[in-house]
């Protein structure tokens, strides 16, 4: 029997996030939801990551309502979200009561698979979210943030996978957020994980940024990878995932079983081409995002981080220091114990590298996030932080030894009280805790809108 390869469609989340800064409003993809549901995907990644933040910040959408609307129109295919472990959808750690309630409500509102990762691969930061996912009856996809460094060995990744299994993971995701994984690495890592836990399906997630992705997926599949993440062609390539239809075509030619419905993917491609062209016309989708960029391979820096570094330097009129920053970035990463570069560590390391170069003295000034990192608030680092530098940053302060979230007081009841009748549900309370200012503004505007609608009804009855 032919080996079966399943697909996760990313157009609603990662492709949307990587190419057009998550600016795809619900109305623009609604007409395609029923077609997507018929296309035969293993899952649709449609929520989490930056979608929640951007719904509130720029699109004036209630992210919870978006999820319920998608669920109603996609009854047959699994819905998947990306969750930053103890950071949930934010940039620092939350207390456990928030993490648990958030996961529970995500599942109640329709989520089937929660892909849970930690920027440091510290399993202590995954535990609570994993447990809550299993308790809510959803699929916990335990995730490795993939990176390369002298301390990131296959042995360590396999060890992590075993721990994820202990915690209740029913699938394993290898998350190559920078698109730096080559075909041989994919083959070797997937083989090593398959040998250790053959019962767990493996999902490989990568980006086309460096151009490796198609080759990497092929070799991963050859090693037994079960699921790959792809984007429908008009939203594929560049900083996004490789194209769904292309991989379906190639894999079938190689003798693999692919369950996708070509008529449905064709309809999706036709539709999303028009949507994409709209974003090109208004400048949201920049040609640079669609291009292949091999610089990430030389510096092992994710594409998104390179553009952040450039824009930081541009703001202070110091673009001529870019080469120095590129050399400094891996040094900072080494000092910090080789964190994988993914949200939020990618931002923290990048900002520090820029400071070190512009200040003319390393660690003369540090952000409050780097200080918190050195205190241990983000968890256990892959290798120890350089002790000299840690001491310089912390002064006499002692770093934490336990789990930071254990030191945080519960927040849910307090937020519920503070919001009063502005919150109509626990979902509102959760939005508020995640993004207080944005959610409060959103809830206030909703209230005013509803009050006005009430008035309008009375006027209209006269
Ligand atoms: Co990604």
Coordinates of C-alpha atoms and ligand atoms in Angstrom, one line a residue:
X1 CA 0.0 0.0 0.0
X2 CA 1.3 3.5 -0.9
X3 CA 2.4 5.7 1.9
X4 CA -0.1 8.4 2.6
X5 CA 0.9 12.1 2.9
X6 CA -1.6 14.5 4.5
X7 CA -1.7 18.3 4.1
X8 CA -2.3 21.2 6.5
X9 CA -3.5 24.3 4.6
X10 CA -1.9 27.5 6.0
X11 CA -3.5 30.2 3.9
X12 CA -5.7 31.5 6.7
X13 CA -2.9 31.7 9.3
X14 CA 0.8 31.3 8.5
X15 CA 0.7 32.3 4.8
X16 CA -1.6 35.2 5.8
X17 CA 0.8 36.2 8.6
X18 CA 4.1 35.7 6.6
X19 CA 3.0 37.5 3.3
X20 CA 0.5 40.2 4.3
X21 CA 1.2 40.8 8.0
X22 CA -2.0 38.8 8.9
X23 CA -4.3 41.5 7.3
X24 CA -6.7 39.0 5.7
X25 CA -10.2 40.0 7.0
X26 CA -12.8 37.3 7.6
X27 CA -15.1 38.6 4.8
X28 CA -12.3 38.1 2.2
X29 CA -12.0 34.3 2.8
X30 CA -15.6 33.5 3.9
X31 CA -16.8 32.6 0.4
X32 CA -14.1 29.9 0.1
X33 CA -14.7 28.1 3.5
X34 CA -17.1 25.5 2.2
X35 CA -14.7 24.7 -0.7
X36 CA -11.7 24.4 1.7
X37 CA -13.8 22.1 3.8
X38 CA -14.3 19.8 0.8
X39 CA -10.7 19.8 -0.3
X40 CA -9.5 16.9 1.8
X41 CA -7.0 18.6 4.1
X42 CA -5.9 16.9 7.3
X43 CA -6.4 20.3 8.9
X44 CA -6.8 24.0 8.3
X45 CA -4.5 26.2 10.3
X46 CA -6.7 29.3 10.9
X47 CA -6.2 30.8 14.3
X48 CA -3.6 31.7 16.8
X49 CA -0.1 33.1 16.1
X50 CA -0.7 36.8 15.2
X51 CA -4.3 36.4 14.0
X52 CA -5.8 37.1 17.4
X53 CA -3.7 40.3 17.9
X54 CA -4.3 41.6 14.4
X55 CA -8.1 40.9 14.5
X56 CA -8.4 43.3 17.5
X57 CA -5.7 45.8 16.5
X58 CA -6.3 46.3 12.8
X59 CA -9.4 44.5 11.6
X60 CA -12.0 45.4 14.2
X61 CA -13.0 41.7 14.4
X62 CA -13.7 39.7 17.5
X63 CA -11.2 36.8 17.1
X64 CA -13.6 34.4 18.9
X65 CA -16.4 35.2 16.6
X66 CA -14.1 34.6 13.7
X67 CA -13.3 31.2 15.0
X68 CA -17.0 30.3 15.5
X69 CA -17.9 31.5 12.0
X70 CA -15.1 29.4 10.5
X71 CA -16.3 26.4 12.5
X72 CA -19.9 26.8 11.3
X73 CA -18.8 26.7 7.7
X74 CA -16.0 24.1 8.0
X75 CA -17.9 21.2 9.8
X76 CA -15.8 18.3 8.4
X77 CA -12.1 19.4 8.5
X78 CA -10.1 19.8 11.6
X79 CA -9.3 23.3 12.6
X80 CA -5.8 24.0 14.0
X81 CA -4.3 26.9 15.9
X82 CA -0.7 27.9 16.9
X83 CA -0.1 28.6 20.6
X84 CA 3.1 30.0 22.1
X85 CA 3.0 27.7 25.2
X86 CA 2.9 29.7 28.4
X87 CA 3.0 32.9 26.3
X88 CA -0.3 31.8 24.7
X89 CA -0.7 34.4 22.0
X90 CA 1.5 37.1 23.6
X91 CA 5.1 37.8 24.2
X92 CA 5.7 37.0 27.9
X93 CA 4.5 34.4 30.3
X94 CA 0.9 34.3 31.7
X95 CA -0.4 32.7 34.9
X96 CA -1.7 29.2 34.6
X97 CA -5.4 30.1 35.2
X98 CA -5.3 32.2 32.0
X99 CA -3.5 29.5 30.0
X100 CA -6.0 26.8 31.1
X101 CA -9.2 28.9 30.5
X102 CA -7.8 30.1 27.1
X103 CA -7.2 26.6 25.8
X104 CA -10.6 25.3 27.2
X105 CA -12.5 28.2 25.4
X106 CA -10.5 27.7 22.2
X107 CA -11.7 24.1 22.1
X108 CA -15.2 25.0 23.1
X109 CA -15.4 27.5 20.2
X110 CA -14.3 24.9 17.7
X111 CA -10.6 24.2 17.8
X112 CA -9.6 20.6 17.1
X113 CA -5.7 20.8 17.1
X114 CA -3.6 23.0 19.2
X115 CA 0.0 23.2 18.1
X116 CA 2.0 24.2 21.1
X117 CA 5.6 25.5 21.0
X118 CA 8.1 27.2 23.3
X119 CA 10.7 29.6 22.0
X120 CA 13.4 27.9 24.2
X121 CA 12.0 24.3 23.8
X122 CA 11.6 24.3 27.6
X123 CA 9.0 21.6 28.2
X124 CA 8.1 23.2 31.5
X125 CA 6.5 26.0 29.4
X126 CA 4.4 23.5 27.4
X127 CA 3.1 21.4 30.3
X128 CA 0.0 23.4 31.3
X129 CA -1.2 24.1 27.8
X130 CA -0.6 20.5 26.7
X131 CA -2.5 19.2 29.7
X132 CA -5.4 21.7 29.2
X133 CA -5.6 20.6 25.5
X134 CA -5.8 16.9 26.4
X135 CA -8.4 17.7 29.1
X136 CA -10.5 19.6 26.7
X137 CA -10.6 16.6 24.3
X138 CA -8.5 18.3 21.6
X139 CA -5.4 17.1 19.8
X140 CA -2.2 18.3 21.4
X141 CA 0.5 18.7 18.8
X142 CA 3.7 18.9 20.7
X143 CA 6.2 21.1 18.9
X144 CA 9.9 21.4 18.5
X145 CA 11.2 24.8 17.6
X146 CA 13.9 23.8 15.1
X147 CA 17.2 25.5 15.1
X148 CA 20.9 24.6 14.7
X149 CA 23.6 25.2 17.2
X150 CA 26.4 23.2 18.9
X151 CA 23.9 22.2 21.6
X152 CA 20.9 21.3 19.3
X153 CA 21.6 17.6 18.6
X154 CA 19.2 15.0 17.3
X155 CA 19.6 13.2 20.6
X156 CA 18.2 16.2 22.4
X157 CA 15.3 16.6 20.0
X158 CA 14.4 13.0 20.4
X159 CA 14.5 13.4 24.1
X160 CA 12.2 16.3 23.8
X161 CA 9.8 14.3 21.7
X162 CA 9.7 11.6 24.4
X163 CA 8.8 14.2 27.0
X164 CA 6.1 15.7 24.7
X165 CA 4.6 12.2 24.4
X166 CA 4.6 11.8 28.2
X167 CA 2.6 15.1 28.3
X168 CA -0.1 13.8 26.0
X169 CA 1.1 14.8 22.6
X170 CA -0.8 12.8 19.9
X171 CA 1.2 14.3 17.1
X172 CA 4.7 15.9 16.8
X173 CA 5.4 19.0 14.8
X174 CA 8.9 20.0 13.7
X175 CA 8.6 23.7 13.3
X176 CA 11.3 25.2 11.1
X177 CA 10.1 28.8 11.3
X178 CA 13.1 30.2 9.5
X179 CA 13.1 27.8 6.6
X180 CA 16.7 26.8 7.2
X181 CA 16.2 23.0 7.4
X182 CA 17.8 21.2 4.4
X183 CA 16.7 18.0 2.9
X184 CA 19.3 15.8 4.5
X185 CA 18.6 17.3 8.0
X186 CA 14.9 16.7 7.5
X187 CA 15.6 13.1 6.4
X188 CA 17.8 12.4 9.4
X189 CA 15.7 14.2 12.1
X190 CA 12.4 12.6 10.9
X191 CA 14.1 9.2 10.8
X192 CA 15.4 9.7 14.3
X193 CA 12.0 10.7 15.7
X194 CA 10.2 7.9 13.8
X195 CA 12.7 5.4 15.3
X196 CA 12.0 6.6 18.8
X197 CA 8.2 7.1 18.7
X198 CA 6.8 5.3 15.6
X199 CA 3.3 5.6 16.9
X200 CA 3.2 9.4 16.7
X201 CA 2.4 11.1 13.4
X202 CA 5.0 13.7 12.4
X203 CA 4.1 17.0 10.9
X204 CA 6.9 19.1 9.3
X205 CA 6.4 22.8 9.1
X206 CA 8.8 25.0 7.1
X207 CA 8.9 28.2 5.0
X208 CA 10.0 28.7 1.4
X209 CA 12.2 31.7 2.3
X210 CA 15.5 30.1 1.4
X211 CA 14.1 27.9 -1.4
X212 CA 14.8 24.7 0.4
X213 CA 11.2 23.8 1.4
X214 CA 10.1 21.6 -1.6
X215 CA 13.3 19.5 -1.3
X216 CA 13.1 19.4 2.4
X217 CA 9.5 18.1 2.4
X218 CA 10.3 15.4 -0.2
X219 CA 13.1 14.0 1.9
X220 CA 11.1 14.3 5.1
X221 CA 8.3 12.3 3.4
X222 CA 10.8 9.7 2.2
X223 CA 11.8 9.3 5.9
X224 CA 8.2 8.7 6.9
X225 CA 6.9 12.2 7.7
X226 CA 3.1 12.0 7.7
X227 CA 1.8 15.6 7.4
X228 CA 3.2 18.6 5.6
X229 CA 2.2 22.3 5.9
X230 CA 1.5 24.0 2.6
X231 CA -0.3 27.1 1.2
X232 CA -2.6 27.3 -1.8
X233 CA -0.5 28.5 -4.7
X234 CA -1.4 32.3 -4.8
X235 CA -0.4 32.6 -1.2
X236 CA 2.7 30.3 -1.4
X237 CA 6.4 30.8 -1.8
X238 CA 8.8 33.4 -0.4
X239 CA 8.3 33.8 3.3
X240 CA 5.2 31.6 3.2
X241 CA 4.9 27.8 2.7
X242 CA 5.4 26.0 -0.6
X243 CA 2.4 25.5 -2.8
X244 CA -0.2 22.8 -1.9
X245 CA -1.0 21.9 -5.5
X246 CA 2.7 21.5 -6.5
X247 CA 3.4 19.2 -3.7
X248 CA 0.3 17.1 -4.3
X249 CA 1.3 16.8 -8.0
X250 CA 4.9 15.8 -7.2
X251 CA 4.1 13.4 -4.4
X252 CA 1.5 11.6 -6.5
X253 CA 4.0 11.3 -9.3
X254 CA 6.4 9.7 -6.8
X255 CA 3.8 7.1 -5.8
X256 CA 2.5 8.5 -2.6
X257 CA -1.2 8.6 -1.7
X258 CA -2.6 12.2 -1.6
X259 CA -6.3 12.7 -0.7
X260 CA -6.6 16.3 -1.9
X261 CA -9.5 17.1 -4.2
X262 CA -8.0 18.9 -7.3
X263 CA -11.2 20.6 -8.3
X264 CA -11.5 22.2 -4.8
X265 CA -7.9 23.3 -4.7
X266 CA -8.3 24.7 -8.3
X267 CA -11.3 26.7 -7.1
X268 CA -9.4 27.9 -4.1
X269 CA -6.4 29.0 -6.3
X270 CA -8.6 30.9 -8.7
X271 CA -10.4 32.7 -5.8
X272 CA -7.3 33.5 -3.7
X273 CA -5.4 34.8 -6.8
X274 CA -7.9 37.7 -7.0
X275 CA -7.5 38.3 -3.2
X276 CA -3.8 38.3 -3.5
X277 CA -3.8 40.7 -6.4
X278 CA -5.8 43.1 -4.2
X279 CA -3.1 43.0 -1.6
X280 CA -0.4 43.5 -4.3
X281 CA -2.3 46.5 -5.6
X282 CA -2.6 48.2 -2.2
X283 CA 1.0 47.5 -1.3
X284 CA 0.3 45.1 1.6
X285 CA 2.0 42.3 -0.3
X286 CA 5.5 43.4 -1.1
X287 CA 7.5 41.7 -3.9
X288 CA 10.4 41.1 -1.4
X289 CA 8.2 38.7 0.6
X290 CA 7.7 36.5 -2.5
X291 CA 11.4 36.3 -3.3
X292 CA 13.9 33.6 -2.4
X293 CA 16.4 34.8 0.1
X294 CA 19.4 32.7 0.9
X295 CA 21.0 35.1 3.3
X296 CA 19.1 33.4 6.1
X297 CA 21.3 30.3 5.4
X298 CA 24.5 32.2 5.9
X299 CA 23.4 33.8 9.1
X300 CA 20.9 31.3 10.3
X301 CA 18.6 34.2 10.9
X302 CA 14.9 34.0 10.1
X303 CA 13.8 36.2 7.2
X304 CA 11.3 38.2 9.3
X305 CA 14.1 39.0 11.7
X306 CA 16.4 40.3 8.9
X307 CA 13.7 42.8 7.9
X308 CA 13.2 43.8 11.5
X309 CA 16.9 44.5 11.9
X310 CA 16.9 46.6 8.7
X311 CA 13.9 48.7 9.8
X312 CA 15.4 49.2 13.3
X313 CA 18.6 50.5 11.7
X314 CA 16.7 52.6 9.2
X315 CA 14.8 54.3 12.0
X316 CA 18.0 55.6 13.6
X317 CA 19.6 56.3 10.2
X318 CA 22.3 53.7 10.7
X319 CA 21.7 51.4 7.7
X320 CA 25.5 51.4 7.1
X321 CA 25.9 49.3 10.3
X322 CA 23.9 46.4 8.9
X323 CA 26.9 44.1 8.3
X324 CA 28.2 44.7 11.9
X325 CA 24.7 43.8 13.2
X326 CA 24.7 40.6 11.1
X327 CA 28.0 39.6 12.7
X328 CA 26.8 40.6 16.2
X329 CA 23.5 38.7 16.1
X330 CA 24.9 35.1 16.3
X331 CA 27.2 36.3 19.0
X332 CA 24.3 37.6 21.1
X333 CA 22.5 34.3 20.4
X334 CA 25.5 32.4 21.7
X335 CA 25.8 34.6 24.8
X336 CA 22.1 33.9 25.5
X337 CA 22.6 30.1 25.4
X338 CA 21.6 29.5 21.8
X339 CA 17.8 30.2 21.9
X340 CA 15.9 29.2 18.7
X341 CA 15.1 32.5 16.9
X342 CA 11.3 32.6 17.0
X343 CA 8.7 35.0 18.6
X344 CA 9.7 36.4 21.1
X345 CA 13.4 35.5 21.3
X346 CA 14.0 36.6 17.7
X347 CA 12.9 40.1 18.5
X348 CA 14.9 40.2 21.8
X349 CA 18.2 38.9 20.3
X350 CA 17.8 41.2 17.3
X351 CA 17.2 44.4 19.4
X352 CA 20.1 43.5 21.6
X353 CA 22.5 43.0 18.6
X354 CA 21.5 46.4 17.3
X355 CA 22.1 48.0 20.7
X356 CA 25.5 46.4 21.1
X357 CA 26.6 47.7 17.7
X358 CA 25.2 51.2 18.1
X359 CA 26.3 51.7 21.7
X360 CA 29.9 50.8 20.8
X361 CA 30.0 48.6 23.9
X362 CA 28.4 45.2 24.3
X363 CA 25.5 45.0 26.8
X364 CA 26.0 48.6 27.9
X365 CA 22.2 48.9 27.7
X366 CA 19.7 46.0 27.7
X367 CA 16.0 45.8 27.1
X368 CA 13.7 44.8 30.0
X369 CA 12.9 41.6 28.1
X370 CA 16.6 40.6 28.0
X371 CA 16.9 41.3 31.7
X372 CA 13.9 39.2 32.3
X373 CA 15.4 36.5 30.1
X374 CA 18.6 36.5 32.1
X375 CA 16.5 36.3 35.3
X376 CA 15.1 33.0 33.9
X377 CA 11.6 34.3 33.3
X378 CA 11.4 32.8 29.8
X379 CA 12.5 29.4 31.1
X380 CA 15.6 27.2 30.8
X381 CA 17.9 28.2 28.0
X382 CA 19.3 25.4 25.6
X383 CA 22.8 26.1 26.9
X384 CA 23.7 28.2 29.9
X385 CA 23.8 32.0 29.5
X386 CA 27.3 33.3 29.5
X387 CA 27.9 33.7 33.2
X388 CA 30.0 36.9 32.9
X389 CA 27.3 38.6 30.8
X390 CA 24.5 37.4 32.9
X391 CA 26.2 38.9 36.0
X392 CA 26.8 42.1 34.2
X393 CA 23.1 42.4 33.3
X394 CA 21.6 41.2 36.6
X395 CA 24.1 42.9 39.0
X396 CA 23.5 41.3 42.4
X397 CA 20.1 39.8 41.4
X398 CA 19.8 36.0 41.6
X399 CA 18.2 34.2 38.6
X400 CA 15.1 32.1 39.1
X401 CA 15.5 28.4 39.5
X402 CA 11.9 27.2 39.2
X403 CA 9.2 27.8 36.6
X404 CA 8.4 31.5 36.3
X405 CA 4.6 31.0 35.9
X406 CA 4.6 29.5 39.4
X407 CA 5.4 32.9 40.8
X408 CA 2.5 34.6 39.0
X409 CA -0.8 35.3 40.7
X410 CA -4.1 34.2 39.0
X411 CA -5.5 36.9 36.7
X412 CA -8.9 35.7 35.4
X413 CA -11.1 36.6 38.3
X414 CA -9.5 40.0 38.7
X415 CA -10.0 40.8 35.1
X416 CA -13.6 39.6 35.2
X417 CA -14.3 42.0 38.1
X418 CA -12.5 44.9 36.5
X419 CA -14.4 44.6 33.2
X420 CA -17.9 44.2 34.8
X421 CA -20.6 44.4 32.2
X422 CA -18.3 45.4 29.5
X423 CA -17.4 41.7 29.2
X424 CA -20.3 39.5 28.0
X425 CA -18.4 36.2 28.2
X426 CA -15.2 34.5 29.4
X427 CA -14.0 35.0 25.8
X428 CA -14.1 38.8 26.3
X429 CA -12.2 38.4 29.5
X430 CA -9.6 36.3 27.8
X431 CA -9.2 38.9 25.0
X432 CA -8.8 41.6 27.6
X433 CA -6.0 39.7 29.5
X434 CA -4.2 38.9 26.3
X435 CA -4.4 42.5 24.9
X436 CA -5.8 44.8 27.6
X437 CA -5.8 48.1 25.7
X438 CA -6.9 46.7 22.3
X439 CA -9.6 44.6 23.8
X440 CA -10.9 47.3 26.1
X441 CA -11.2 49.6 23.2
X442 CA -12.9 46.9 21.1
X443 CA -15.4 46.1 23.9
X444 CA -16.2 49.7 24.5
X445 CA -16.8 50.4 20.8
X446 CA -19.0 47.3 20.6
X447 CA -21.0 48.6 23.6
X448 CA -21.5 52.0 22.0
X449 CA -22.5 50.4 18.7
X450 CA -25.1 48.2 20.4
X451 CA -26.5 51.1 22.4
X452 CA -26.8 53.1 19.2
X453 CA -28.5 50.2 17.4
X454 CA -31.0 50.1 20.3
X455 CA -31.8 53.8 19.9
X456 CA -32.1 53.3 16.1
X457 CA -34.7 50.6 16.6
X458 CA -36.8 52.9 18.8
X459 CA -36.6 55.7 16.3
X460 CA -37.5 53.4 13.5
X461 CA -40.6 52.3 15.4
X462 CA -42.1 55.7 15.7
Ligands
LIG1 CO1 5.6 29.3 10.3

